[in-house]
Tab-separated table of N, CA and C in Angstrom:
chain	number	residue	atom	x	y	z
A	187	MET	N	63.806	95.384	83.318
A	187	MET	CA	64.172	96.233	81.846
A	187	MET	C	65.470	95.527	81.293
A	188	CYS	N	65.569	95.389	80.241
A	188	CYS	CA	66.814	94.792	79.544
A	188	CYS	C	67.798	95.948	79.272
A	189	PRO	N	69.112	96.148	79.612
A	189	PRO	CA	70.032	96.830	79.311
A	189	PRO	C	70.147	96.763	77.730
A	190	GLU	N	70.062	97.950	76.902
A	190	GLU	CA	70.271	97.949	75.502
A	190	GLU	C	71.663	98.303	75.308
A	191	ARG	N	72.023	97.475	74.296
A	191	ARG	CA	73.353	98.002	73.651
A	191	ARG	C	73.825	99.149	72.866
A	192	PHE	N	72.447	99.345	72.179
A	192	PHE	CA	72.718	100.475	71.190
A	192	PHE	C	71.641	101.645	71.857
A	193	PRO	N	72.133	103.026	71.850
A	193	PRO	CA	71.370	104.153	72.309
A	193	PRO	C	69.998	104.161	72.055
A	194	VAL	N	69.331	104.231	72.942
A	194	VAL	CA	67.651	104.446	72.977
A	194	VAL	C	67.229	105.745	73.571
A	195	GLU	N	66.479	106.436	73.108
A	195	GLU	CA	65.892	107.497	73.626
A	195	GLU	C	64.330	107.230	73.581
A	196	ARG	N	63.629	107.388	74.568
A	196	ARG	CA	61.966	107.125	74.927
A	196	ARG	C	61.261	108.611	74.951
A	197	PHE	N	60.274	108.461	74.096
A	197	PHE	CA	59.304	109.983	74.223
A	197	PHE	C	58.119	109.131	74.172
A	198	ASP	N	57.640	108.967	75.696
A	198	ASP	CA	56.329	108.449	75.733
A	198	ASP	C	56.032	107.078	75.052
A	199	ASP	N	55.393	106.887	74.272
A	199	ASP	CA	55.127	105.380	73.603
A	199	ASP	C	56.054	105.417	72.261
A	200	LEU	N	56.649	106.377	72.070
A	200	LEU	CA	57.826	106.210	70.976
A	200	LEU	C	59.158	106.036	71.464
A	201	ALA	N	60.061	105.265	70.617
A	201	ALA	CA	61.666	105.291	71.021
A	201	ALA	C	62.387	105.208	69.841
A	202	VAL	N	63.174	105.847	70.024
A	202	VAL	CA	64.247	106.000	68.879
A	202	VAL	C	65.844	105.099	69.472
A	203	ILE	N	66.124	104.075	68.428
A	203	ILE	CA	67.369	103.633	68.707
A	203	ILE	C	68.351	103.722	67.693
A	204	VAL	N	69.553	104.229	67.940
A	204	VAL	CA	70.623	104.776	67.229
A	204	VAL	C	71.670	103.550	66.646
A	205	LEU	N	71.923	103.301	65.505
A	205	LEU	CA	72.647	102.424	65.300
A	205	LEU	C	74.060	102.858	64.598
A	206	PRO	N	75.018	102.107	64.866
A	206	PRO	CA	76.481	102.460	64.333
A	206	PRO	C	76.792	102.656	62.829
A	207	ALA	N	77.992	102.862	62.514
A	207	ALA	CA	78.313	102.892	60.967
A	207	ALA	C	78.048	101.729	60.515
A	208	GLU	N	78.431	100.641	61.078
A	208	GLU	CA	78.299	99.266	60.489
A	208	GLU	C	77.506	98.358	61.406
A	209	VAL	N	76.670	97.512	60.752
A	209	VAL	CA	75.538	96.592	61.585
A	209	VAL	C	75.754	95.439	60.603
A	210	ASP	N	76.342	94.391	61.441
A	210	ASP	CA	76.646	93.157	60.437
A	210	ASP	C	76.270	91.927	61.562
A	211	ILE	N	77.019	90.889	60.716
A	211	ILE	CA	76.863	89.278	61.653
A	211	ILE	C	77.441	89.465	63.046
A	212	SER	N	78.385	90.469	63.214
A	212	SER	CA	78.818	90.648	64.654
A	212	SER	C	77.791	90.918	65.614
A	213	THR	N	76.890	91.933	64.864
A	213	THR	CA	76.042	92.721	66.033
A	213	THR	C	74.688	92.343	65.617
A	214	ALA	N	74.163	91.695	64.696
A	214	ALA	CA	73.016	91.456	64.485
A	214	ALA	C	72.178	90.827	65.698
A	215	ASP	N	72.541	89.860	66.313
A	215	ASP	CA	71.831	89.066	67.255
A	215	ASP	C	71.450	90.372	68.376
A	216	LEU	N	72.340	91.131	68.637
A	216	LEU	CA	72.397	91.960	69.812
A	216	LEU	C	71.053	93.036	69.278
A	217	LEU	N	71.531	93.321	67.879
A	217	LEU	CA	70.463	94.220	67.461
A	217	LEU	C	68.833	93.810	67.446
A	218	ARG	N	68.832	92.617	67.062
A	218	ARG	CA	67.640	92.133	67.231
A	218	ARG	C	66.997	91.900	68.414
A	219	ASP	N	67.818	91.536	69.319
A	219	ASP	CA	67.391	91.325	70.842
A	219	ASP	C	66.930	92.732	71.469
A	220	ASP	N	67.930	93.687	71.258
A	220	ASP	CA	67.643	95.094	71.570
A	220	ASP	C	66.178	95.656	71.034
A	221	LEU	N	65.965	95.539	69.985
A	221	LEU	CA	64.937	95.968	69.373
A	221	LEU	C	63.372	95.247	69.940
A	222	VAL	N	63.642	94.043	70.033
A	222	VAL	CA	62.598	93.201	70.572
A	222	VAL	C	62.153	93.789	72.093
A	223	ALA	N	63.244	93.928	72.678
A	223	ALA	CA	63.207	94.547	74.146
A	223	ALA	C	62.525	95.627	74.336
A	224	VAL	N	62.955	96.674	73.252
A	224	VAL	CA	62.108	98.013	73.331
A	224	VAL	C	60.753	97.755	72.997
A	225	VAL	N	60.498	97.014	71.848
A	225	VAL	CA	58.967	96.930	71.697
A	225	VAL	C	58.411	96.143	72.895
A	226	ASP	N	58.858	95.233	73.761
A	226	ASP	CA	58.190	94.527	74.646
A	226	ASP	C	57.951	95.722	75.995
A	227	GLN	N	58.893	96.843	75.892
A	227	GLN	CA	58.284	97.870	76.756
A	227	GLN	C	57.346	98.540	76.719
A	228	GLY	N	56.617	98.411	75.432
A	228	GLY	CA	55.294	99.130	75.334
A	228	GLY	C	55.580	100.415	74.463
A	229	VAL	N	56.303	100.482	73.588
A	229	VAL	CA	56.265	101.368	72.604
A	229	VAL	C	55.397	101.120	71.258
A	230	THR	N	54.722	102.123	70.983
A	230	THR	CA	53.898	101.900	70.011
A	230	THR	C	54.558	102.136	68.451
A	231	VAL	N	55.681	103.313	68.480
A	231	VAL	CA	56.420	103.381	67.438
A	231	VAL	C	57.953	103.206	67.786
A	232	LEU	N	58.629	102.382	67.213
A	232	LEU	CA	60.209	101.926	67.232
A	232	LEU	C	60.836	102.727	65.921
A	233	ILE	N	61.594	103.744	66.218
A	233	ILE	CA	62.404	104.472	64.925
A	233	ILE	C	63.835	103.821	65.040
A	234	VAL	N	64.142	103.229	64.065
A	234	VAL	CA	65.541	102.619	63.804
A	234	VAL	C	66.335	103.595	63.024
A	235	ASP	N	67.404	104.463	63.762
A	235	ASP	CA	67.900	105.429	63.215
A	235	ASP	C	69.218	104.935	62.691
A	236	MET	N	69.361	104.868	61.346
A	236	MET	CA	70.397	104.465	60.672
A	236	MET	C	71.109	105.470	59.941
A	237	SER	N	70.843	106.722	60.175
A	237	SER	CA	71.336	107.839	59.546
A	237	SER	C	72.967	107.831	59.603
A	238	MET	N	73.571	107.193	60.379
A	238	MET	CA	74.988	107.095	60.502
A	238	MET	C	75.743	105.755	59.933
A	239	THR	N	74.509	104.938	59.408
A	239	THR	CA	75.011	103.480	58.940
A	239	THR	C	75.171	103.717	57.789
A	240	THR	N	76.549	103.180	57.301
A	240	THR	CA	76.858	103.107	56.010
A	240	THR	C	77.403	101.683	55.449
A	241	PHE	N	77.134	100.676	56.369
A	241	PHE	CA	77.258	99.262	55.850
A	241	PHE	C	76.290	98.525	56.807
A	242	CYS	N	75.396	97.669	55.913
A	242	CYS	CA	74.303	96.755	56.408
A	242	CYS	C	74.446	95.543	55.884
A	243	ASP	N	74.717	94.397	56.532
A	243	ASP	CA	74.706	93.171	55.653
A	243	ASP	C	73.340	92.258	55.858
A	244	SER	N	73.453	91.164	55.449
A	244	SER	CA	72.046	90.193	55.201
A	244	SER	C	71.812	90.012	56.771
A	245	ALA	N	72.477	89.761	57.464
A	245	ALA	CA	72.446	89.221	58.747
A	245	ALA	C	71.521	90.246	59.715
A	246	ALA	N	71.926	91.621	59.499
A	246	ALA	CA	71.476	93.060	59.993
A	246	ALA	C	70.158	93.015	59.558
A	247	LEU	N	69.953	92.780	58.241
A	247	LEU	CA	68.398	92.771	57.532
A	247	LEU	C	67.765	91.809	58.118
A	248	SER	N	68.335	90.726	58.345
A	248	SER	CA	67.314	89.554	58.964
A	248	SER	C	66.832	90.306	60.415
A	249	ALA	N	67.758	90.792	61.233
A	249	ALA	CA	67.253	91.319	62.262
A	249	ALA	C	66.207	92.352	62.331
A	250	LEU	N	66.282	93.235	61.256
A	250	LEU	CA	65.375	94.203	61.188
A	250	LEU	C	64.213	93.421	60.750
A	251	ILE	N	64.008	92.634	59.906
A	251	ILE	CA	62.870	92.066	59.551
A	251	ILE	C	62.441	91.088	60.540
A	252	SER	N	62.984	90.574	61.671
A	252	SER	CA	62.610	89.882	62.737
A	252	SER	C	61.964	90.948	63.791
A	253	ALA	N	62.498	91.723	64.035
A	253	ALA	CA	61.935	92.999	64.812
A	253	ALA	C	60.755	93.669	64.394
A	254	HIS	N	60.796	93.807	63.129
A	254	HIS	CA	59.192	94.373	62.284
A	254	HIS	C	58.347	93.321	62.448
A	255	ARG	N	58.501	92.080	62.335
A	255	ARG	CA	57.402	90.900	62.600
A	255	ARG	C	57.027	90.960	64.161
A	256	HIS	N	57.993	91.053	64.956
A	256	HIS	CA	57.696	91.384	66.438
A	256	HIS	C	56.700	92.418	66.818
A	257	ALA	N	57.331	93.582	66.199
A	257	ALA	CA	56.468	94.934	66.570
A	257	ALA	C	54.918	94.683	65.812
A	258	ASP	N	55.005	94.267	64.828
A	258	ASP	CA	53.627	94.035	64.171
A	258	ASP	C	52.707	93.161	64.947
A	259	ALA	N	53.261	92.020	65.547
A	259	ALA	CA	52.459	91.140	66.359
A	259	ALA	C	52.183	91.796	67.723
A	260	ALA	N	52.939	92.984	68.271
A	260	ALA	CA	52.738	93.570	69.516
A	260	ALA	C	51.803	95.094	68.959
A	261	VAL	N	51.447	95.096	67.689
A	261	VAL	CA	50.599	96.416	67.413
A	261	VAL	C	51.547	97.478	67.613
A	262	ALA	N	52.640	97.372	67.300
A	262	ALA	CA	53.676	98.617	67.090
A	262	ALA	C	54.174	98.663	65.551
A	263	GLU	N	54.771	99.874	65.611
A	263	GLU	CA	55.241	100.135	63.989
A	263	GLU	C	56.849	100.390	64.093
A	264	LEU	N	57.534	99.767	63.203
A	264	LEU	CA	58.921	99.969	63.193
A	264	LEU	C	59.234	100.772	62.013
A	265	ARG	N	60.057	101.843	62.124
A	265	ARG	CA	60.386	102.504	61.076
A	265	ARG	C	61.635	102.746	60.915
A	266	LEU	N	62.354	102.992	59.802
A	266	LEU	CA	63.926	103.124	59.494
A	266	LEU	C	64.283	104.449	58.953
A	267	VAL	N	65.031	105.004	59.634
A	267	VAL	CA	65.719	106.438	58.874
A	267	VAL	C	67.094	105.923	58.307
A	268	ALA	N	67.330	106.025	57.170
A	268	ALA	CA	68.213	105.580	56.306
A	268	ALA	C	68.616	106.711	55.130
A	269	VAL	N	70.032	106.936	55.132
A	269	VAL	CA	70.450	107.978	53.960
A	269	VAL	C	71.554	107.455	53.191
A	270	SER	N	72.333	106.499	53.787
A	270	SER	CA	73.497	105.987	52.869
A	270	SER	C	73.176	105.371	51.668
A	271	ALA	N	73.501	105.981	50.475
A	271	ALA	CA	73.273	104.909	49.080
A	271	ALA	C	73.428	103.786	49.317
A	272	GLY	N	74.433	103.093	49.971
A	272	GLY	CA	74.863	101.705	49.916
A	272	GLY	C	73.682	100.997	50.641
A	273	VAL	N	73.132	101.751	51.983
A	273	VAL	CA	72.280	100.933	52.671
A	273	VAL	C	71.141	100.819	51.931
A	274	LEU	N	70.647	102.022	51.489
A	274	LEU	CA	69.142	101.994	50.740
A	274	LEU	C	69.242	101.217	49.592
A	275	ARG	N	70.203	100.881	49.022
A	275	ARG	CA	70.535	99.956	47.972
A	275	ARG	C	70.062	98.788	48.203
A	276	VAL	N	70.660	98.408	49.312
A	276	VAL	CA	70.606	97.048	49.925
A	276	VAL	C	69.073	96.811	50.255
A	277	MET	N	68.680	97.790	50.773
A	277	MET	CA	67.018	97.620	51.049
A	277	MET	C	66.062	97.714	49.992
A	278	LYS	N	66.581	98.207	48.832
A	278	LYS	CA	65.797	98.365	47.723
A	278	LYS	C	65.922	96.936	46.986
A	279	LEU	N	67.191	96.540	46.833
A	279	LEU	CA	67.440	95.021	46.043
A	279	LEU	C	66.799	94.097	47.017
A	280	THR	N	66.476	93.859	48.340
A	280	THR	CA	66.063	92.967	48.999
A	280	THR	C	64.728	93.032	49.292
A	281	GLY	N	63.870	94.283	48.881
A	281	GLY	CA	62.517	94.505	49.250
A	281	GLY	C	62.199	94.898	50.484
A	282	LEU	N	63.358	95.294	51.202
A	282	LEU	CA	62.862	95.570	52.732
A	282	LEU	C	62.314	96.981	52.789
A	283	ASP	N	62.552	97.794	51.626
A	283	ASP	CA	61.794	98.866	51.328
A	283	ASP	C	60.273	98.829	51.346
A	284	ARG	N	59.787	97.938	50.870
A	284	ARG	CA	58.528	97.605	50.793
A	284	ARG	C	57.655	97.131	52.062
A	285	LEU	N	58.535	96.582	52.731
A	285	LEU	CA	58.154	95.829	53.914
A	285	LEU	C	58.336	96.838	55.134
A	286	ILE	N	59.186	97.658	55.251
A	286	ILE	CA	59.133	98.732	56.486
A	286	ILE	C	59.255	100.131	55.745
A	287	SER	N	58.647	101.034	56.446
A	287	SER	CA	58.837	102.349	56.055
A	287	SER	C	60.344	103.032	56.285
A	288	LEU	N	60.535	103.655	55.111
A	288	LEU	CA	61.841	104.334	55.293
A	288	LEU	C	61.697	105.833	55.233
A	289	TYR	N	62.547	106.523	55.747
A	289	TYR	CA	62.545	107.827	55.967
A	289	TYR	C	63.712	108.763	55.768
A	290	PRO	N	63.980	109.776	55.112
A	290	PRO	CA	65.111	110.283	55.070
A	290	PRO	C	65.745	111.112	56.062
A	291	THR	N	64.863	111.391	57.223
A	291	THR	CA	65.348	111.974	58.281
A	291	THR	C	64.513	111.517	59.404
A	292	LEU	N	65.182	111.778	61.049
A	292	LEU	CA	64.523	111.681	62.090
A	292	LEU	C	63.302	112.278	62.195
A	293	ALA	N	63.093	113.552	61.893
A	293	ALA	CA	62.069	114.238	62.235
A	293	ALA	C	60.712	113.615	61.224
A	294	ALA	N	61.113	113.321	60.080
A	294	ALA	CA	60.373	112.589	59.033
A	294	ALA	C	59.557	111.258	59.668
A	295	ALA	N	60.437	110.531	60.299
A	295	ALA	CA	60.109	109.338	60.706
A	295	ALA	C	59.236	109.621	62.017
A	296	ARG	N	59.725	110.594	62.807
A	296	ARG	CA	58.747	110.921	64.102
A	296	ARG	C	57.407	111.464	63.691
A	297	ALA	N	57.261	112.069	62.392
A	297	ALA	CA	56.143	112.673	62.200
A	297	ALA	C	55.176	111.581	61.319
A	298	GLY	N	55.738	110.669	60.874
A	298	GLY	CA	55.053	109.470	60.420
A	298	GLY	C	54.555	109.645	58.979
A	299	GLY	N	53.382	108.915	58.717
A	299	GLY	CA	52.740	109.150	57.516
A	299	GLY	C	53.927	108.263	56.559
A	300	ALA	N	53.676	107.966	55.064
A	300	ALA	CA	53.983	107.020	54.157
A	300	ALA	C	55.461	107.308	54.278
A	301	GLY	N	56.460	106.527	54.177
A	301	GLY	CA	57.796	106.587	54.385
A	301	GLY	C	58.062	107.181	52.996
A	302	SER	N	59.204	107.926	52.675
A	302	SER	CA	59.648	107.942	51.496
A	302	SER	C	61.020	108.464	51.455
A	303	VAL	N	61.936	107.775	50.819
A	303	VAL	CA	63.201	108.261	50.495
A	303	VAL	C	63.652	108.226	49.203
A	304	PRO	N	64.250	109.464	48.570
A	304	PRO	CA	64.300	109.556	47.186
A	304	PRO	C	65.275	108.444	46.699
A	305	GLY	N	64.821	107.868	45.557
A	305	GLY	CA	65.519	106.808	45.119
A	305	GLY	C	64.791	105.660	45.466
A	306	VAL	N	64.059	105.433	46.648
A	306	VAL	CA	63.494	104.179	47.281
A	306	VAL	C	62.081	104.217	47.160
A	307	ALA	N	61.573	103.261	46.703
A	307	ALA	CA	59.835	103.312	46.645
A	307	ALA	C	59.398	103.277	48.014
A	308	ALA	N	58.452	104.008	48.152
A	308	ALA	CA	57.529	104.238	49.560
A	308	ALA	C	56.846	103.172	49.570
A	309	ASN	N	56.111	103.012	50.796
A	309	ASN	CA	55.446	101.788	51.252
A	309	ASN	C	54.023	101.982	50.838
């Protein structure tokens, strides 16, 4: 088992990984590696909790896309919790909101269903 650098909680086949206030080029590779490692541990749902994240650059978005593709290949689902207007705007502008389900709260992400964050198109 790979030691994750971001806090991870496991609930049977669901895992939640919590991201810091800023995810950028300095942490993107570590983020991708940790997300892939958690998927490889056999989860079917991986929730990326970005509720504390206020800044996310293109390298971090690339890490999320890569992790989404890896999860998809492993027949797992990647879900994002995002609340910061800046992070949501970047996700909408880049189309990430159409690729990965976004949720306004961790509870909503755990419940699943169609992701929906106010001001961002649902999947």
